DNA sequence: GCGACAG
DNA sequence: ATCTTGTCGC
């Protein structure tokens, strides 16, 4: 069996997780999301140093386009990054932050893919199923699949199916959006016009909040040592 | 076997 | 992801 795990010396654990992911994919809900019902969304991102992670959840009101809540929390790094298994590294920290969010959120954005994944079980899909809520994956690079550079908004094709969309930013850069859970392929362009239309500001805010939180940890440690 | 490979 | 300041370009 040659696959993305073959470089691992001992891969029985990831083979096991692969089976879990294949089962998860059967539970994904790709029904249309009522876009008119979306009031508040959250973006989640995680920053790391060698032993600590900081997850940030930024909650954003669609109508006012303003931040209404921000949560950060630190944790231990529990797993390395392995392509196809980002949820094992990022999921636990993201969950911890999301549990502290006070507002009701109608949609959660994750920094990574949803069903645009070898087993249709990316970070956004995994978290959406765990949380029983609508999620979307927003990635800066492609993991699997193909798209057309000729189209400003191109479908991402994987095994002959549409699994998301690639959005052009100017002429060179692109980002990639796929349903996580409780969201259809057709919803993706609709939602992006609501929260974008470019790379979502709330996603960037989560990214910078997580980094800022990590620096806060480092500085706190420095003063204790100094 | 080789190369690709979210963050 | 992370290491990192100023610098080139729209
Ligand atoms: Mg990130």
Tab-separated table of C-alpha atoms (C1' of nucleotides) and ligand atoms in Angstrom:
chain	number	residue	atom	x	y	z
A	1	UNK	CA	0.000	0.000	0.000
A	2	UNK	CA	1.699	3.164	-1.203
A	3	UNK	CA	0.028	6.310	0.046
A	4	UNK	CA	0.830	9.528	1.898
A	5	UNK	CA	1.748	7.570	5.029
A	6	UNK	CA	4.503	5.492	3.506
A	7	UNK	CA	7.329	7.683	4.804
A	8	UNK	CA	6.383	6.942	8.396
A	9	UNK	CA	8.452	4.290	10.198
A	10	UNK	CA	5.432	3.193	12.236
A	11	UNK	CA	2.127	4.022	10.648
A	12	UNK	CA	-0.425	1.783	12.310
A	13	UNK	CA	-1.820	4.750	14.202
A	14	UNK	CA	-2.323	6.863	11.104
A	15	UNK	CA	-3.751	3.894	9.270
A	16	UNK	CA	-6.271	3.706	12.089
A	17	UNK	CA	-7.054	7.431	11.813
A	18	UNK	CA	-7.438	6.963	8.070
A	19	UNK	CA	-10.217	4.470	8.774
A	20	UNK	CA	-11.866	6.941	11.148
A	21	UNK	CA	-11.683	9.642	8.474
A	22	UNK	CA	-13.292	7.374	5.896
A	23	UNK	CA	-16.163	6.799	8.307
A	24	UNK	CA	-16.406	10.498	9.134
A	25	UNK	CA	-16.861	11.266	5.460
A	26	UNK	CA	-20.072	9.245	5.502
A	27	UNK	CA	-21.477	11.567	8.141
A	28	UNK	CA	-20.847	14.817	6.285
A	29	UNK	CA	-23.921	16.925	5.635
A	30	UNK	CA	-23.637	18.807	2.335
A	31	UNK	CA	-27.154	20.225	2.297
A	32	UNK	CA	-27.636	23.876	1.501
A	33	UNK	CA	-26.934	26.337	4.279
A	34	UNK	CA	-29.599	29.050	4.722
A	35	UNK	CA	-27.314	32.014	4.015
A	36	UNK	CA	-29.940	34.537	5.075
A	37	UNK	CA	-29.841	33.074	8.563
A	38	UNK	CA	-26.127	33.769	8.991
A	39	UNK	CA	-25.672	36.570	11.501
A	40	UNK	CA	-22.427	35.803	13.312
A	41	UNK	CA	-19.481	33.799	12.028
A	42	UNK	CA	-16.290	32.693	13.720
A	43	UNK	CA	-12.835	32.172	12.268
A	44	UNK	CA	-10.377	29.928	14.079
A	45	UNK	CA	-6.611	29.685	13.698
A	46	UNK	CA	-3.723	28.289	15.731
A	47	UNK	CA	-0.119	29.489	16.129
A	48	UNK	CA	2.737	27.338	17.415
A	49	UNK	CA	6.174	27.293	18.883
A	50	UNK	CA	8.038	24.085	19.680
A	51	UNK	CA	5.937	23.099	22.696
A	52	UNK	CA	2.943	25.437	22.961
A	53	UNK	CA	-0.013	26.330	20.767
A	54	UNK	CA	-2.316	29.325	20.935
A	55	UNK	CA	-5.736	29.045	19.341
A	56	UNK	CA	-7.778	32.140	18.538
A	57	UNK	CA	-11.478	32.363	17.715
A	58	UNK	CA	-12.641	35.692	16.338
A	59	UNK	CA	-16.398	36.256	16.138
A	60	UNK	CA	-17.602	38.668	13.491
A	61	UNK	CA	-21.026	40.116	12.709
A	62	UNK	CA	-21.942	39.862	9.016
A	63	UNK	CA	-24.125	42.959	8.914
A	64	UNK	CA	-21.761	45.363	10.658
A	65	UNK	CA	-18.606	43.594	9.496
A	66	UNK	CA	-17.132	44.121	12.938
A	67	UNK	CA	-15.570	41.903	15.595
A	68	UNK	CA	-17.945	41.200	18.483
A	69	UNK	CA	-15.857	38.733	20.489
A	70	UNK	CA	-12.336	37.354	20.615
A	71	UNK	CA	-11.120	34.302	22.513
A	72	UNK	CA	-7.580	32.939	22.772
A	73	UNK	CA	-6.229	30.069	24.798
A	74	UNK	CA	-2.975	28.131	24.959
A	75	UNK	CA	-2.358	24.436	25.093
A	76	UNK	CA	0.391	21.892	24.561
A	77	UNK	CA	1.321	20.845	21.045
A	78	UNK	CA	-0.233	17.384	20.856
A	79	UNK	CA	0.655	16.145	17.371
A	80	UNK	CA	3.010	17.008	14.486
A	81	UNK	CA	1.817	18.360	11.185
A	82	UNK	CA	1.314	15.576	8.667
A	83	UNK	CA	-0.475	16.375	5.370
A	84	UNK	CA	-3.944	14.820	5.504
A	85	UNK	CA	-4.011	14.811	9.316
A	86	UNK	CA	-4.039	18.486	10.221
A	87	UNK	CA	-7.094	17.935	12.427
A	88	UNK	CA	-4.994	15.883	14.836
A	89	UNK	CA	-2.655	18.832	15.369
A	90	UNK	CA	-5.019	21.786	15.136
A	91	UNK	CA	-8.375	20.305	16.180
A	92	UNK	CA	-7.857	19.936	19.947
A	93	UNK	CA	-6.604	23.512	20.355
A	94	UNK	CA	-9.376	24.880	18.129
A	95	UNK	CA	-12.018	23.016	20.119
A	96	UNK	CA	-10.691	24.406	23.375
A	97	UNK	CA	-11.004	27.978	22.103
A	98	UNK	CA	-14.441	27.461	20.564
A	99	UNK	CA	-15.828	26.125	23.844
A	100	UNK	CA	-15.083	29.481	25.466
A	101	UNK	CA	-16.973	31.501	22.870
A	102	UNK	CA	-20.053	33.130	24.401
A	103	UNK	CA	-21.928	34.325	21.315
A	104	UNK	CA	-24.051	32.035	19.188
A	105	UNK	CA	-22.246	31.500	15.883
A	106	UNK	CA	-23.980	30.369	12.683
A	107	UNK	CA	-20.874	29.331	10.745
A	108	UNK	CA	-17.259	28.569	11.612
A	109	UNK	CA	-14.301	29.148	9.270
A	110	UNK	CA	-11.173	27.016	9.635
A	111	UNK	CA	-7.676	27.584	8.270
A	112	UNK	CA	-7.445	24.484	6.060
A	113	UNK	CA	-9.655	22.316	3.894
A	114	UNK	CA	-13.057	20.715	4.361
A	115	UNK	CA	-13.992	18.041	1.822
A	116	UNK	CA	-11.141	19.041	-0.511
A	117	UNK	CA	-9.185	16.278	1.191
A	118	UNK	CA	-8.053	12.763	0.161
A	119	UNK	CA	-10.843	11.227	2.264
A	120	UNK	CA	-13.208	14.231	2.322
A	121	UNK	CA	-12.357	14.612	5.997
A	122	UNK	CA	-10.262	17.754	6.370
A	123	UNK	CA	-10.036	19.943	9.461
A	124	UNK	CA	-13.231	21.907	8.726
A	125	UNK	CA	-15.226	18.755	8.054
A	126	UNK	CA	-13.926	16.973	11.140
A	127	UNK	CA	-14.734	19.935	13.379
A	128	UNK	CA	-18.149	20.516	11.809
A	129	UNK	CA	-19.190	16.961	12.533
A	130	UNK	CA	-17.832	17.056	16.089
A	131	UNK	CA	-19.622	20.345	16.793
A	132	UNK	CA	-22.787	19.601	14.799
A	133	UNK	CA	-22.547	22.964	13.107
A	134	UNK	CA	-21.956	24.571	9.686
A	135	UNK	CA	-18.266	24.895	8.827
A	136	UNK	CA	-16.165	25.924	5.841
A	137	UNK	CA	-12.482	25.361	5.143
A	138	UNK	CA	-10.404	28.268	3.839
A	139	UNK	CA	-6.912	27.258	2.750
A	140	UNK	CA	-4.006	29.226	1.346
A	141	UNK	CA	-2.732	26.251	-0.642
A	142	UNK	CA	-4.208	23.193	-2.293
A	143	UNK	CA	-3.825	19.765	-0.688
A	144	UNK	CA	-5.443	17.632	-3.397
A	145	UNK	CA	-7.427	18.245	-6.560
A	146	UNK	CA	-7.129	20.450	-9.624
A	147	UNK	CA	-8.451	23.800	-10.768
A	148	UNK	CA	-8.321	26.066	-13.813
A	149	UNK	CA	-5.994	29.054	-13.623
A	150	UNK	CA	-8.021	30.647	-16.388
A	151	UNK	CA	-11.061	31.125	-14.205
A	152	UNK	CA	-11.096	33.796	-11.465
A	153	UNK	CA	-13.379	31.477	-9.544
A	154	UNK	CA	-12.604	27.902	-10.514
A	155	UNK	CA	-14.124	24.683	-9.249
A	156	UNK	CA	-11.720	22.324	-7.480
A	157	UNK	CA	-12.036	18.918	-9.101
A	158	UNK	CA	-11.194	15.714	-7.246
A	159	UNK	CA	-12.046	12.248	-8.550
A	160	UNK	CA	-14.384	13.798	-11.086
A	161	UNK	CA	-16.297	15.768	-8.478
A	162	UNK	CA	-16.550	19.388	-7.409
A	163	UNK	CA	-15.182	19.656	-3.905
A	164	UNK	CA	-14.807	23.418	-3.598
A	165	UNK	CA	-13.646	26.583	-5.336
A	166	UNK	CA	-10.353	28.313	-5.995
A	167	UNK	CA	-10.536	32.114	-5.815
A	168	UNK	CA	-8.029	34.314	-7.627
A	169	UNK	CA	-6.437	37.239	-5.810
A	170	UNK	CA	-5.040	39.552	-8.433
A	171	UNK	CA	-3.140	37.555	-11.048
A	172	UNK	CA	-0.893	35.197	-9.099
A	173	UNK	CA	-2.203	34.399	-5.661
A	174	UNK	CA	-5.190	32.229	-4.913
A	175	UNK	CA	-7.003	30.743	-1.963
A	176	UNK	CA	-9.162	27.648	-1.727
A	177	UNK	CA	-12.571	27.179	-0.134
A	178	UNK	CA	-14.465	23.943	0.470
A	179	UNK	CA	-17.508	22.900	2.496
A	180	UNK	CA	-16.786	21.523	5.920
A	181	UNK	CA	-20.198	20.442	7.157
A	182	UNK	CA	-23.851	21.511	6.786
A	183	UNK	CA	-22.934	23.498	3.687
A	184	UNK	CA	-23.253	22.766	-0.033
A	185	UNK	CA	-20.803	23.317	-2.873
A	186	UNK	CA	-23.170	25.921	-4.313
A	187	UNK	CA	-23.130	27.782	-1.001
A	188	UNK	CA	-19.410	28.494	-1.270
A	189	UNK	CA	-19.561	31.376	-3.800
A	190	UNK	CA	-22.620	32.777	-2.009
A	191	UNK	CA	-20.950	32.754	1.382
A	192	UNK	CA	-17.737	34.199	-0.028
A	193	UNK	CA	-19.617	37.143	-1.490
A	194	UNK	CA	-21.009	37.722	1.987
A	195	UNK	CA	-17.816	37.474	4.006
A	196	UNK	CA	-15.178	38.262	1.373
A	197	UNK	CA	-15.149	38.608	-1.487
A	198	UNK	CA	-11.392	38.282	-1.086
A	199	UNK	CA	-9.516	36.319	1.565
A	200	UNK	CA	-11.802	36.880	4.564
A	201	UNK	CA	-10.671	39.620	6.927
A	202	UNK	CA	-11.950	37.659	9.919
A	203	UNK	CA	-9.626	34.779	8.996
A	204	UNK	CA	-6.643	37.131	9.000
A	205	UNK	CA	-7.774	38.522	12.333
A	206	UNK	CA	-7.804	35.026	13.827
A	207	UNK	CA	-4.329	34.395	12.424
A	208	UNK	CA	-2.883	37.578	13.933
A	209	UNK	CA	-4.710	37.071	17.238
A	210	UNK	CA	-3.201	33.606	17.576
A	211	UNK	CA	0.308	34.894	16.852
A	212	UNK	CA	-0.135	37.800	19.207
A	213	UNK	CA	-1.252	35.380	21.915
A	214	UNK	CA	1.787	33.203	21.316
A	215	UNK	CA	4.134	36.179	21.627
A	216	UNK	CA	2.350	37.072	24.849
A	217	UNK	CA	3.243	33.650	26.222
A	218	UNK	CA	6.867	34.013	25.174
A	219	UNK	CA	7.199	37.441	26.763
A	220	UNK	CA	5.588	36.251	29.978
A	221	UNK	CA	8.146	33.439	30.123
A	222	UNK	CA	11.015	35.821	29.376
A	223	UNK	CA	10.157	38.106	32.284
A	224	UNK	CA	9.971	35.129	34.638
A	225	UNK	CA	13.421	33.997	33.534
A	226	UNK	CA	15.032	37.438	33.417
B	1	DG	C1'	10.384	3.840	-6.252
B	2	DC	C1'	9.594	9.031	-6.953
B	3	DG	C1'	7.256	13.193	-6.068
B	4	DA	C1'	3.421	15.878	-3.938
B	5	DC	C1'	1.967	17.212	0.406
B	6	DA	C1'	-3.707	22.113	4.320
B	7	DG	C1'	-0.829	24.150	8.786
C	1	DA	C1'	3.657	26.601	10.896
C	2	DT	C1'	8.363	29.039	11.867
C	3	DC	C1'	13.086	31.521	11.275
C	4	DT	C1'	12.810	37.608	10.144
C	5	DT	C1'	13.865	44.092	8.285
C	6	DG	C1'	13.865	46.408	5.031
C	7	DT	C1'	12.348	46.819	0.696
C	8	DC	C1'	10.087	46.467	-4.172
C	9	DG	C1'	5.710	47.286	-6.375
C	10	DC	C1'	0.590	48.353	-7.225
D	1	LIG	MG1	-3.040	28.825	10.330
